[in-house]
Coordinates of C-alpha atoms in Angstrom, one line a residue:
Chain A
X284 CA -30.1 100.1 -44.6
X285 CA -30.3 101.0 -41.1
X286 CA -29.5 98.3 -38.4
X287 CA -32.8 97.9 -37.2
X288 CA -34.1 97.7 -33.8
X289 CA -33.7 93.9 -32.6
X290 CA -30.4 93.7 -33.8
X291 CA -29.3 96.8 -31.9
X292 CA -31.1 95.2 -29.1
X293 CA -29.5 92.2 -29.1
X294 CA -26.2 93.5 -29.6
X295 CA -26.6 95.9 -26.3
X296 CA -27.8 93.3 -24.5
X297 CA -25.0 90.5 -25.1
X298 CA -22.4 93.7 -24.9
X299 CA -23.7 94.7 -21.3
X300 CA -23.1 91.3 -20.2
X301 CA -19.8 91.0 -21.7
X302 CA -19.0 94.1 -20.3
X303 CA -19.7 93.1 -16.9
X304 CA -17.6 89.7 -17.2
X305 CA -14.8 91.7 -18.4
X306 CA -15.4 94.4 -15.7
X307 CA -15.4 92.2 -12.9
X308 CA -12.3 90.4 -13.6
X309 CA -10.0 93.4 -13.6
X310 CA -10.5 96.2 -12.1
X311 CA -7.5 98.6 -13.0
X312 CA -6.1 98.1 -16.4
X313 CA -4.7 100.5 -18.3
X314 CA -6.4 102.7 -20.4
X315 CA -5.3 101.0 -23.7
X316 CA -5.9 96.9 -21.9
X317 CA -9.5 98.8 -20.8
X318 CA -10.1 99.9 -24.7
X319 CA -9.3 96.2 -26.1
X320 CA -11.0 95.0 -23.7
X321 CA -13.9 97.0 -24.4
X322 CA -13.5 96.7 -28.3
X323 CA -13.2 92.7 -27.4
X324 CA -16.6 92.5 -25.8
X325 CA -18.5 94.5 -28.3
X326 CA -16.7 92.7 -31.3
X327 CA -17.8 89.1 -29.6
X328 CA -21.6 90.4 -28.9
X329 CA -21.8 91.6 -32.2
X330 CA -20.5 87.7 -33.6
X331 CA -22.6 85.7 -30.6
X332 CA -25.6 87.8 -32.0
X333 CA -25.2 86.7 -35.4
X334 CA -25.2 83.1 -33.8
X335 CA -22.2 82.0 -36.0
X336 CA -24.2 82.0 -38.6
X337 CA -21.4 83.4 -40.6
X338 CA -18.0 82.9 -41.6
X339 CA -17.0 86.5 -39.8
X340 CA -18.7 85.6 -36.5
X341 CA -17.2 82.5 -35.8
X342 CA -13.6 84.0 -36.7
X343 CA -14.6 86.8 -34.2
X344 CA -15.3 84.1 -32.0
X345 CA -12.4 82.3 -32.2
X346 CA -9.9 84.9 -31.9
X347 CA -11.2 86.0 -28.7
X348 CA -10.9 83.4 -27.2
X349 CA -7.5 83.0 -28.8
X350 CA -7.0 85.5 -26.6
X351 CA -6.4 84.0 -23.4
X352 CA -5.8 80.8 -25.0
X353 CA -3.4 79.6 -27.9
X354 CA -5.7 76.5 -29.4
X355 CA -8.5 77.9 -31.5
X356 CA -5.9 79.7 -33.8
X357 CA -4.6 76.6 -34.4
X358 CA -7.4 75.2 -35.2
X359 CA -8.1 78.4 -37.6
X360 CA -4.5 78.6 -38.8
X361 CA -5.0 75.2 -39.8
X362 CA -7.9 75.4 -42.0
X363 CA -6.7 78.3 -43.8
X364 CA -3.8 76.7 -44.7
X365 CA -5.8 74.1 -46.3
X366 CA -7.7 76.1 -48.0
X367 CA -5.1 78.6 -49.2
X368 CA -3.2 75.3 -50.8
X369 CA -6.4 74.1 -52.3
X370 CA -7.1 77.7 -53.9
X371 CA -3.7 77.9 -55.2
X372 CA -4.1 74.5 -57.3
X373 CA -7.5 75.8 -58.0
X374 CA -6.0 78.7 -59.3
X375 CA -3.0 77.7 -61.4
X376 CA -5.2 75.4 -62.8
X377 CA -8.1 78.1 -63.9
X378 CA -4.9 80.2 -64.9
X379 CA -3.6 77.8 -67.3
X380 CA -7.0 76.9 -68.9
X381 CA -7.7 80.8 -69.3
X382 CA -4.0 81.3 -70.8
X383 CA -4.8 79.4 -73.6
X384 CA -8.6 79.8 -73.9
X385 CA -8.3 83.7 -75.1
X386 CA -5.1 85.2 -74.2
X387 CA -5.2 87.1 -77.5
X388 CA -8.8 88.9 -77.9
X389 CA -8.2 90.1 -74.0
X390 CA -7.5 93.5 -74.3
X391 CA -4.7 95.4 -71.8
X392 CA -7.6 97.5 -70.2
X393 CA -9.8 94.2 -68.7
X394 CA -6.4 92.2 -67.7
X395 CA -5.3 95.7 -65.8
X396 CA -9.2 96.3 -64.4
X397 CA -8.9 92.8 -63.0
X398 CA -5.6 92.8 -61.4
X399 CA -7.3 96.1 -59.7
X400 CA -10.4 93.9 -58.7
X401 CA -8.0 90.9 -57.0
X402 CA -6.1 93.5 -55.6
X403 CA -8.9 95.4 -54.0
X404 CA -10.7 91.7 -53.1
X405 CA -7.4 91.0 -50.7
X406 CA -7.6 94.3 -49.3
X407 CA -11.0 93.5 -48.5
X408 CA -10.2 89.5 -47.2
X409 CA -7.5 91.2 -44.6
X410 CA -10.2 93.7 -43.8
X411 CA -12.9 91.2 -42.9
X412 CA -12.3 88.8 -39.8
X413 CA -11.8 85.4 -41.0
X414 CA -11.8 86.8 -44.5
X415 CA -8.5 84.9 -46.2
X416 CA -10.3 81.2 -46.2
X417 CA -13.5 82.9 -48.0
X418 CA -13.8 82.8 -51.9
X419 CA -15.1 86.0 -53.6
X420 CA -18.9 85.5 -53.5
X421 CA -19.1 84.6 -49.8
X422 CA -16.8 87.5 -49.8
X423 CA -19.4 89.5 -50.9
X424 CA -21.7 87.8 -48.4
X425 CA -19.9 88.2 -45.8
X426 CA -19.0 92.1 -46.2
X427 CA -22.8 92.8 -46.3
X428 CA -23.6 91.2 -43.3
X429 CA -20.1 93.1 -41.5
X430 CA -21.4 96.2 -42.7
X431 CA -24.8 96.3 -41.2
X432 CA -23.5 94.1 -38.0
X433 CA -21.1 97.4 -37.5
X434 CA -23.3 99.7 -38.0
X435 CA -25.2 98.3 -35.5
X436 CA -22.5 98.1 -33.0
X437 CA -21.2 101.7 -33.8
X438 CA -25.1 103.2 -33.3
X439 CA -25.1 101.1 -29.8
X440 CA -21.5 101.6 -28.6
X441 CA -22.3 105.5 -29.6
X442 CA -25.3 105.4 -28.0
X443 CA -23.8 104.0 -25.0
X444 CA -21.1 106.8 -24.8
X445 CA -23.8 109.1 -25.2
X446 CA -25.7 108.1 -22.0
X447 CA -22.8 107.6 -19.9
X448 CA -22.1 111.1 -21.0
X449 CA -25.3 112.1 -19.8
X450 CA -24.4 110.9 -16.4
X451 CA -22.0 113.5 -15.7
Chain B
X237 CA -37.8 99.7 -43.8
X238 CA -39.9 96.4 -44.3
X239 CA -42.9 98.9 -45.2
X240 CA -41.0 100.2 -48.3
X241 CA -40.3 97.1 -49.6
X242 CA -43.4 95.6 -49.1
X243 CA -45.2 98.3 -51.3
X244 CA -41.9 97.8 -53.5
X245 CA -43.2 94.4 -53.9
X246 CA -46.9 94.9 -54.4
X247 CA -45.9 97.9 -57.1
X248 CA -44.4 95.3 -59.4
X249 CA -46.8 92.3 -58.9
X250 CA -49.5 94.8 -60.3
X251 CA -47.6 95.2 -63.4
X252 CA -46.3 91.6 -63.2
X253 CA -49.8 90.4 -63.4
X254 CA -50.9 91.9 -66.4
X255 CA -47.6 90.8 -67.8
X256 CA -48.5 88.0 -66.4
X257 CA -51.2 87.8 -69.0
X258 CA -49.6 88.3 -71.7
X259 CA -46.6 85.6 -71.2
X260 CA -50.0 83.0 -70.3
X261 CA -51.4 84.0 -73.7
X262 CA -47.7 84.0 -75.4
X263 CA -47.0 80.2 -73.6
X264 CA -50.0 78.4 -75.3
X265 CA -48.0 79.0 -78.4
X266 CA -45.2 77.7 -76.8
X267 CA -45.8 74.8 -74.4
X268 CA -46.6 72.8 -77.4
X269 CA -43.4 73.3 -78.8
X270 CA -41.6 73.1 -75.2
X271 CA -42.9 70.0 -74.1
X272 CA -42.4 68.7 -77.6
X273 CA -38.4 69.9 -77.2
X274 CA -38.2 68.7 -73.7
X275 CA -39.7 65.1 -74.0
X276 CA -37.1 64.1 -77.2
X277 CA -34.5 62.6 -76.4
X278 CA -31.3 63.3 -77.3
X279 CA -29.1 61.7 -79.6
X280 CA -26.0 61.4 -77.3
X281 CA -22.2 62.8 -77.8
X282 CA -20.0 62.7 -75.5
X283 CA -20.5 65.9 -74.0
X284 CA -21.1 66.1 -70.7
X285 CA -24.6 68.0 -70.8
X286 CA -25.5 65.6 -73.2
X287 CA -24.8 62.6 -70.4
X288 CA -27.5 64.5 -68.2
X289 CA -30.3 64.2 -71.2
X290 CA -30.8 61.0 -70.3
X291 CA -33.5 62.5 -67.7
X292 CA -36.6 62.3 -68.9
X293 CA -38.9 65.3 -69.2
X294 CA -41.6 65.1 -66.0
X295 CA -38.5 64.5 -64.6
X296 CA -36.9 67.6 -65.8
X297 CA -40.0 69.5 -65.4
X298 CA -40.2 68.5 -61.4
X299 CA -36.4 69.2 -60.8
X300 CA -37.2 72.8 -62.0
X301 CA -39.8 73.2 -59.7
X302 CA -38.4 71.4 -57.2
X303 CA -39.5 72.5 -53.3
X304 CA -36.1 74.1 -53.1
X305 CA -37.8 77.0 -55.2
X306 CA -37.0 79.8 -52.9
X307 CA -34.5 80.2 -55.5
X308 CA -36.3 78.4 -58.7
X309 CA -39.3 80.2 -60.1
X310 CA -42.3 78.6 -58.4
X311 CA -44.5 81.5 -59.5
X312 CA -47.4 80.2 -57.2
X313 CA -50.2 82.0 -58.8
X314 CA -49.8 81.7 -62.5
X315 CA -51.5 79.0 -64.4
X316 CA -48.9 75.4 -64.8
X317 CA -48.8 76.6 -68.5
X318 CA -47.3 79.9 -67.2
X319 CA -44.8 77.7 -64.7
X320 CA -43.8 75.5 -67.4
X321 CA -43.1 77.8 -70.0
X322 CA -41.0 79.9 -67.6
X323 CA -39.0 76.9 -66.9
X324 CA -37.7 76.7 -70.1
X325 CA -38.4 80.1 -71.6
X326 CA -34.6 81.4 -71.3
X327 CA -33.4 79.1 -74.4
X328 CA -32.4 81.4 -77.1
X329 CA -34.7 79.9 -80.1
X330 CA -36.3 82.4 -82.1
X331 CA -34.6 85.4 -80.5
X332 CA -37.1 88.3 -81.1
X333 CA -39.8 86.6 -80.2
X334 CA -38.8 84.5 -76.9
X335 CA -37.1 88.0 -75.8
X336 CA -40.3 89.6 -75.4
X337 CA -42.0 86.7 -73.9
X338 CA -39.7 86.0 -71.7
X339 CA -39.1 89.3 -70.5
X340 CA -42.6 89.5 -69.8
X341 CA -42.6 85.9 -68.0
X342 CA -39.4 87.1 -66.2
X343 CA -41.5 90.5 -64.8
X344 CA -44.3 88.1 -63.7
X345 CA -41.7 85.3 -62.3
X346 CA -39.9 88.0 -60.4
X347 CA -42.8 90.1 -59.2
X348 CA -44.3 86.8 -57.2
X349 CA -41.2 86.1 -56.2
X350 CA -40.4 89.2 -54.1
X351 CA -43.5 88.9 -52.9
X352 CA -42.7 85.1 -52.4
X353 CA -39.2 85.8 -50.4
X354 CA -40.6 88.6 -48.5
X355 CA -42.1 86.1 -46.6
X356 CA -39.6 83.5 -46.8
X357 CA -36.4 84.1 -44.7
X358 CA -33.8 84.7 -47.2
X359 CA -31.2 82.4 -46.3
X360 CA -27.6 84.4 -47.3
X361 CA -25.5 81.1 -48.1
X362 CA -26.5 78.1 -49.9
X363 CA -27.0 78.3 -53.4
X364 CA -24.7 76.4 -54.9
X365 CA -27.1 73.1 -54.3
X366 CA -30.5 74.5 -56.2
X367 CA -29.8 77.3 -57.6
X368 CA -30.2 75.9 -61.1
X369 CA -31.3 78.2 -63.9
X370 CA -30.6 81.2 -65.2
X371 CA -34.0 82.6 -63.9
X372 CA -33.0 81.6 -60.6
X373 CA -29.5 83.3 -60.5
X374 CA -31.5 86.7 -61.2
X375 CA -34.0 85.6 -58.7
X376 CA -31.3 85.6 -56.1
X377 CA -31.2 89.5 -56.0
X378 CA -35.4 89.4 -56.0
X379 CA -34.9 87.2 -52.9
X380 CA -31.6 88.8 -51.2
X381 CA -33.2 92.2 -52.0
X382 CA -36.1 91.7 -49.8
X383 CA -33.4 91.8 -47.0
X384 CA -33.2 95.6 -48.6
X385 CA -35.7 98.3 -49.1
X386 CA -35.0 98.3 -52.6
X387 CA -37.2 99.2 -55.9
X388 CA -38.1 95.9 -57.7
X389 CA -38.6 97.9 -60.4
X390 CA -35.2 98.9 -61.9
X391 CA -33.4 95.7 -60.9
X392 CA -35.8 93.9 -62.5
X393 CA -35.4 95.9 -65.9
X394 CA -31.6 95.1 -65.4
X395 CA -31.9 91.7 -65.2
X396 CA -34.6 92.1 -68.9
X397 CA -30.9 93.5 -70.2
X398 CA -28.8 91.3 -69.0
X399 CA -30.8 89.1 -70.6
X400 CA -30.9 90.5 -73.9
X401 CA -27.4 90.5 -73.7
X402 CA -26.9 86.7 -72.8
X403 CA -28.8 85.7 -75.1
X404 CA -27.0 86.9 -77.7
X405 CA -23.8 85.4 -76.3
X406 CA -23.2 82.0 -76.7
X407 CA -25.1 79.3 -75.6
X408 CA -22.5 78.7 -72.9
X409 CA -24.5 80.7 -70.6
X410 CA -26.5 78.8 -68.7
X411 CA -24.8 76.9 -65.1
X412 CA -24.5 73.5 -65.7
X413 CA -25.4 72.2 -62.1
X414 CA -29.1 69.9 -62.9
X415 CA -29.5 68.2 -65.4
X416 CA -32.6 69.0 -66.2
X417 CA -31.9 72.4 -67.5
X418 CA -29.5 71.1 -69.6
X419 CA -31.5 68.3 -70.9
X420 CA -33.8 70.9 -72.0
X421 CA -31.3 73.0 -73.0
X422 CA -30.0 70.6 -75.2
X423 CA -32.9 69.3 -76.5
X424 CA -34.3 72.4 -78.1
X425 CA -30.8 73.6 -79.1
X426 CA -30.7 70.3 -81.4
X427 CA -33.2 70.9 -84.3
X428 CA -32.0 74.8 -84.4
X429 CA -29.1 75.3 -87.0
X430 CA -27.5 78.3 -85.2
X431 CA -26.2 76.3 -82.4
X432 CA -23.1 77.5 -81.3
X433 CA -19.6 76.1 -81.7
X434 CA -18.2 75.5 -78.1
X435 CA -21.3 73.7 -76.8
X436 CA -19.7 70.7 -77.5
X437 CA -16.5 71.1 -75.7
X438 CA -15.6 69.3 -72.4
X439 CA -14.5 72.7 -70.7
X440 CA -18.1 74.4 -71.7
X441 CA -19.6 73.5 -68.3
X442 CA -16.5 75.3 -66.9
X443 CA -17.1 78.7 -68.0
X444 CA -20.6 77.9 -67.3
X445 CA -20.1 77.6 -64.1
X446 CA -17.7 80.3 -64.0
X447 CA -20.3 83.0 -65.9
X448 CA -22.7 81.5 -63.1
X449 CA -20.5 82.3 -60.5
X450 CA -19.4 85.6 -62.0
X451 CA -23.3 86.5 -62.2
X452 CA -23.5 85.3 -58.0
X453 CA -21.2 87.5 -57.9
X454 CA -22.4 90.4 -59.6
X455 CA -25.9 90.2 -57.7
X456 CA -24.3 90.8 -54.2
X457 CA -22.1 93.2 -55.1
X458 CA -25.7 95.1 -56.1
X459 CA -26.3 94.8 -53.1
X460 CA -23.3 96.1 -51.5
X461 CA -23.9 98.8 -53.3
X462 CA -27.3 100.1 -52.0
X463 CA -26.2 99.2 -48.4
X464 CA -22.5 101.8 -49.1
X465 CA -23.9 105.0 -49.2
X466 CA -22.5 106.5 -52.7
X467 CA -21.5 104.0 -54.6
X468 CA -25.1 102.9 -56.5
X469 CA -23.9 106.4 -58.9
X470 CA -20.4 104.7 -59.3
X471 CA -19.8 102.1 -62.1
X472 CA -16.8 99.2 -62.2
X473 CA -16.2 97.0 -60.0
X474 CA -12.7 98.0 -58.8
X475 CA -14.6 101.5 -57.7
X476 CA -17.1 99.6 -55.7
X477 CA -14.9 98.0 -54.3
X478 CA -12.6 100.9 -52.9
X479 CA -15.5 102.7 -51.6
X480 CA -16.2 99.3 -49.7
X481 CA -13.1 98.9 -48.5
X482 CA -13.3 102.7 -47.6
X483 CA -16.6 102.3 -45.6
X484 CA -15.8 99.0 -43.6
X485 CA -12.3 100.7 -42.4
X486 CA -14.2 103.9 -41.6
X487 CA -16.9 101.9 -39.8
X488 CA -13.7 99.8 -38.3
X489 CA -11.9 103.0 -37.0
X490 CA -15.4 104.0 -35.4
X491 CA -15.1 101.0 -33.1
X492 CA -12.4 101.6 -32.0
X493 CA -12.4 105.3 -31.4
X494 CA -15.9 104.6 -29.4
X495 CA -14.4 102.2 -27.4
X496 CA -11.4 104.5 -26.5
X497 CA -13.8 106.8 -25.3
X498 CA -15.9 104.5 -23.3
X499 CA -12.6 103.1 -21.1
X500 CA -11.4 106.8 -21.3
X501 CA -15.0 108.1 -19.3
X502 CA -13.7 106.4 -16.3
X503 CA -14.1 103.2 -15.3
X504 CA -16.9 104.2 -13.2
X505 CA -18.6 102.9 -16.4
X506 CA -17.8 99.1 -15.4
X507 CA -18.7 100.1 -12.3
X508 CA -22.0 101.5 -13.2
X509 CA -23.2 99.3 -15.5
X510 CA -22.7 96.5 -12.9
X511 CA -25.0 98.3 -10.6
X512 CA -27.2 99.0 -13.2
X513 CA -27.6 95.3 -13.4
X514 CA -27.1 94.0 -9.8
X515 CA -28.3 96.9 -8.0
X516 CA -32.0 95.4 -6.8
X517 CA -31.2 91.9 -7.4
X518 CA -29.6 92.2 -3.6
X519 CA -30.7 89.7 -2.5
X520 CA -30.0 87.3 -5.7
X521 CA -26.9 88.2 -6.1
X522 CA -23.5 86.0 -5.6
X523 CA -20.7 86.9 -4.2
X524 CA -18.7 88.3 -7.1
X525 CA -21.0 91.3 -7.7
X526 CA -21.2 92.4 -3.9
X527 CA -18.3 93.9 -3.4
X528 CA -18.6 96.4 -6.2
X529 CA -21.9 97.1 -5.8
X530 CA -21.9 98.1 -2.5
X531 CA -20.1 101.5 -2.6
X532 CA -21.6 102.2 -5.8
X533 CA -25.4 102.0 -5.0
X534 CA -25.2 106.0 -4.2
X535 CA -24.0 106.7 -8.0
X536 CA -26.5 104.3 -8.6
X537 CA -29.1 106.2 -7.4
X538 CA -28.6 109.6 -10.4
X539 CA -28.3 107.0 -12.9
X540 CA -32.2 105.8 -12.2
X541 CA -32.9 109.2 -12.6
X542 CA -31.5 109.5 -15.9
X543 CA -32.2 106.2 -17.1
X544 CA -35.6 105.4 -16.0
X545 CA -36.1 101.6 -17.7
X546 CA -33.3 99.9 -16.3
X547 CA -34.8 99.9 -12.9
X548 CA -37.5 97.9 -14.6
X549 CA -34.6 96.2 -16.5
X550 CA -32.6 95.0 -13.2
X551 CA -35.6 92.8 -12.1
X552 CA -35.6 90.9 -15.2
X553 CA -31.9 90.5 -15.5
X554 CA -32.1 89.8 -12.1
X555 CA -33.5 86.8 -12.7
X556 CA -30.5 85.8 -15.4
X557 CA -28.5 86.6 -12.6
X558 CA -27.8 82.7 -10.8
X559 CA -28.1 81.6 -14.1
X560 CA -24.6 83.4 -15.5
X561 CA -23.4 84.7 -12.3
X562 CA -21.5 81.4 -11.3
X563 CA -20.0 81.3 -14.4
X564 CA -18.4 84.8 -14.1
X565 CA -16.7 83.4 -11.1
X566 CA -13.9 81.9 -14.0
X567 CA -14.1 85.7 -14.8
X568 CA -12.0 86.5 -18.0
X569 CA -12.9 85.6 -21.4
X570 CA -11.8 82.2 -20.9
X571 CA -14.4 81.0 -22.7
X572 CA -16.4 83.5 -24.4
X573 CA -18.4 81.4 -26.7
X574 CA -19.6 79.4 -23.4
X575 CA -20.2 82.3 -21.2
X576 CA -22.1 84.5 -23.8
X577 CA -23.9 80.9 -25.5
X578 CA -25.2 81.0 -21.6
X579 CA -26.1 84.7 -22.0
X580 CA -28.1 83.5 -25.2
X581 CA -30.2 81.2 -23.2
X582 CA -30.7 84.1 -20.7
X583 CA -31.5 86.3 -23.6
X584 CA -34.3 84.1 -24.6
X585 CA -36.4 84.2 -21.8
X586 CA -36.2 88.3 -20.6
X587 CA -37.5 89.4 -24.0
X588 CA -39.0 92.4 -21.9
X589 CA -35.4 93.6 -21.0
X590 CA -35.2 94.2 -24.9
X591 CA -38.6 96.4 -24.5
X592 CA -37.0 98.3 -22.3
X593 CA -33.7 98.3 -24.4
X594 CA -35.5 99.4 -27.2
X595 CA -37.2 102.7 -25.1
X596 CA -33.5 103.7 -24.8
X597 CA -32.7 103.5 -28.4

């Protein structure tokens, strides 16, 4: 699905204004500080345009402004530590039940097929910001929305270069 | 995009309406027989779904079709006979013959629901509270599809499949979260001899829930699918999910190589794309803009050649300008979700700065 227009829109315009903010407070950086900085305020349009409507926004959100200061992560580290002790009852618990439901009739091929799927799932938690406190269907959620919210910020950023590019 | 879908839509109500039809003309036989199942009472065991019979049918029959319905059925058109019978259609009694009904009631169900949710606003989160019956669990793809331009058509014949296949499993396939289902459930279950053995066990609503989560699930990962180019052909999840994986970190790596190459232009960029903004607001303007506009109005002056709206652009934004501009004296990100929750409010009111945004795209 293409991004479509108003989301491309808004992105650009929330970037420009990022851009500015983060232009005007230093004015010779390195290349690499320029980059992140850059990459900083196109990742935060893209989240503030999604209103923090999702879990991957407001994670954006919060780690940029864990940038300059140190008490959001807290706040961040704090919850996912809940939740990754809450998950790990959860799971021992779903483990044992499922140990002695039907350990027999499971065949090698589905136990291996699933160890690929949970291993591929945390690839795809580190992958997505905010992505380890998430279980697997808001997982799923939140990877379509990423996908179409970068598409949309790789067709403006691109579209950007492409204009400046112009200039010259 | 929205076109597509929309005819995507009207494609399958046409054939959903004669189905349609036939499932009103299949239920008269049937809503006898259902309301007779729904209104007994059960005889009570200990299991938990039969704890929830103690609803009593109307009851039953208004959770299913309760207002929350962008996920239930609520086929608005369809006669209450129709509505009814689809509310309890997806108990396995006699199989051949429920099969074919309810496929048919499913094809009607789901054709008024895309057209239903195309209107609603799909909301992506949320469906743990109302999503109730099996219907509605397909009905989630009908109703996240709309955010695609996807063929009813097809998913809806998977979902006829998947039901085939369900039903022959065991009656453990239904989510457990209302009551009402499972009154129902139960209540027609109880004068059929081929009940199944682990209804009756404590840890049934378990799996239940788990196969209900598992077909959650399954629905958005459909989705993921259209929206990755190449993976619809592949099959398995673990597949999917590497070509996933594959596109987000490819789509990642764009970022970044995008924004390497807009600090590596120069930073005249920064430069220009403050006088792009500030450059006729002159006389609006505070301070922190002035000094780097002023030796960069001659640049200025190409870029209006080359990029004719934002002239037209500055005088909006020039009007955003007293609004933000104090709060860029803090500079920095200090607090980005303040700043940019400012730039929202902006946003809101210069909706032509987006016209003009949109010429450029």
């Amino acid at each position: 699905m293409r991004p479509c227009d108003s989301l491309k829109r808004e992105f650009l315009k929330k970037w420009m204004m990022g851009l500015q903010s983060c232009s005007s407070s230093n004015k010779d950086m390195s290349i690499l500080e320029r980059k992140e900085a850059i990459k900083l305020s196109a990742d935060v349009a893209m989240a503030c345009a999604r209103n923090g409507a999702t879990c991957w926004s407001r994670a954006l959100i919060a780690a940029g402004a864990h940038s300059k200061h140190g008490a959001p992560r807290e706040y961040s580290n704090k919850r996912i530590r809940s939740k990754k002790i809450l998950k790990r009852s959860c799971r021992i618990r779903i483990r044992r039940r499922k140990r002695s439901k039907c350990s027999a009739q499971v065949g090698r091929a589905s136990s291996i097929s699933k160890g690929l799927v949970r291993q591929r799932t945390r690839i795809l938690k580190s992958l997505i910001p905010g992505g380890e406190s998430m279980d697997e269907a808001s997982l799923v959620e939140e990877t379509l929305d990423y996908i179409t919210y970068l598409r949309a910020q790789v067709d403006g950023m691109r579209s950007l270069v492409d204009a400046s590019e112009l200039d010259r | 995009m929205e076109l597509n879908a929309g005819t995507a839509g009207t494609g399958s109500h046409k054939t959903a309406s004669e189905r349609d039809e036939v499932a009103a003309l299949e239920s008269l036989q049937f809503t006898d027989e259902i309301r007779r199942l729904m209104s007994a009472p059960a005889t009570d065991n200990a299991s938990s779904f039969t704890a929830l019979l103690e609803l009593p049918a109307p009851q039953a029959v208004q959770l299913i079709h309760s207002p929350d319905s962008a996920k239930l059925i609520a086929a608005p058109a369809p006669a209450p006979n129709v509505d009814e019978f689809k509310g309890s259609f997806n108990f396995p009694f006699n199989s051949g013959l429920i099969e074919r009904a309810t496929r048919f009631s499913l094809f009607a169900g789901d054709g008024s629901i895309n057209d239903n949710n195309k209107s609603n606003s799909p909301e992506p989160t949320s469906y743990n509270s109302s999503a109730n019956l099996q219907k509605p669990v397909k009905s989630e793809p009908a109703e996240t599809e709309s955010y695609q331009p996807l063929v009813s058509d097809p998913t809806v014949e998977n979902r006829s499949t998947k039901r085939k296949d369900r039903e022959k499993v065991k009656g453990s396939t239904k989510k457990s979260k209302t009551g009402a289902k499972d009154s129902s459930d139960d209540a027609e279950k109880l004068p059929y001899v081929h009940v199944r053995a682990r209804r009756g066990q404590a840890t049934d609503s378990h799996s239940l829930a788990e196969r209900a989560r598992r077909e959650k699930i399954n629905a958005r990962m459909k989705l993921l699918q259209e929206l990755v180019p190449g993976c619809s052909k592949i099959s398995g999840t673990a597949l999917v999910l590497d070509e996933i994986i594959n596109h987000v970190q490819s789509l990642q790596r764009q970022v970044e190589f995008l924004s390497m190459r807009l600090a590596a232009v120069n930073p005249r960029i920064d430069f220009n794309l403050d006088s792009v903004f500030t450059a006729e607001s002159g006389s609006l303007m505070d301070s922190n803009f002035s000094g780097m506009v002023m030796p960069m109005m001659l640049p200025e002056v190409q870029l209006n050649g080359n990029r004719q709206q934002y002239p037209q652009q500055l005088h909006f934004d020039a009007f955003q300008q007293p609004v933000w501009g104090t709060e860029e004296v803090c500079n920095n990100y200090i607090t980005p979700e303040n700043s940019l929750l400012s730039y929202d409010s902006s946003g809101n009111s210069a909706s032509l700065h987006s016209n003009q945004l949109k010429m450029e795209l």
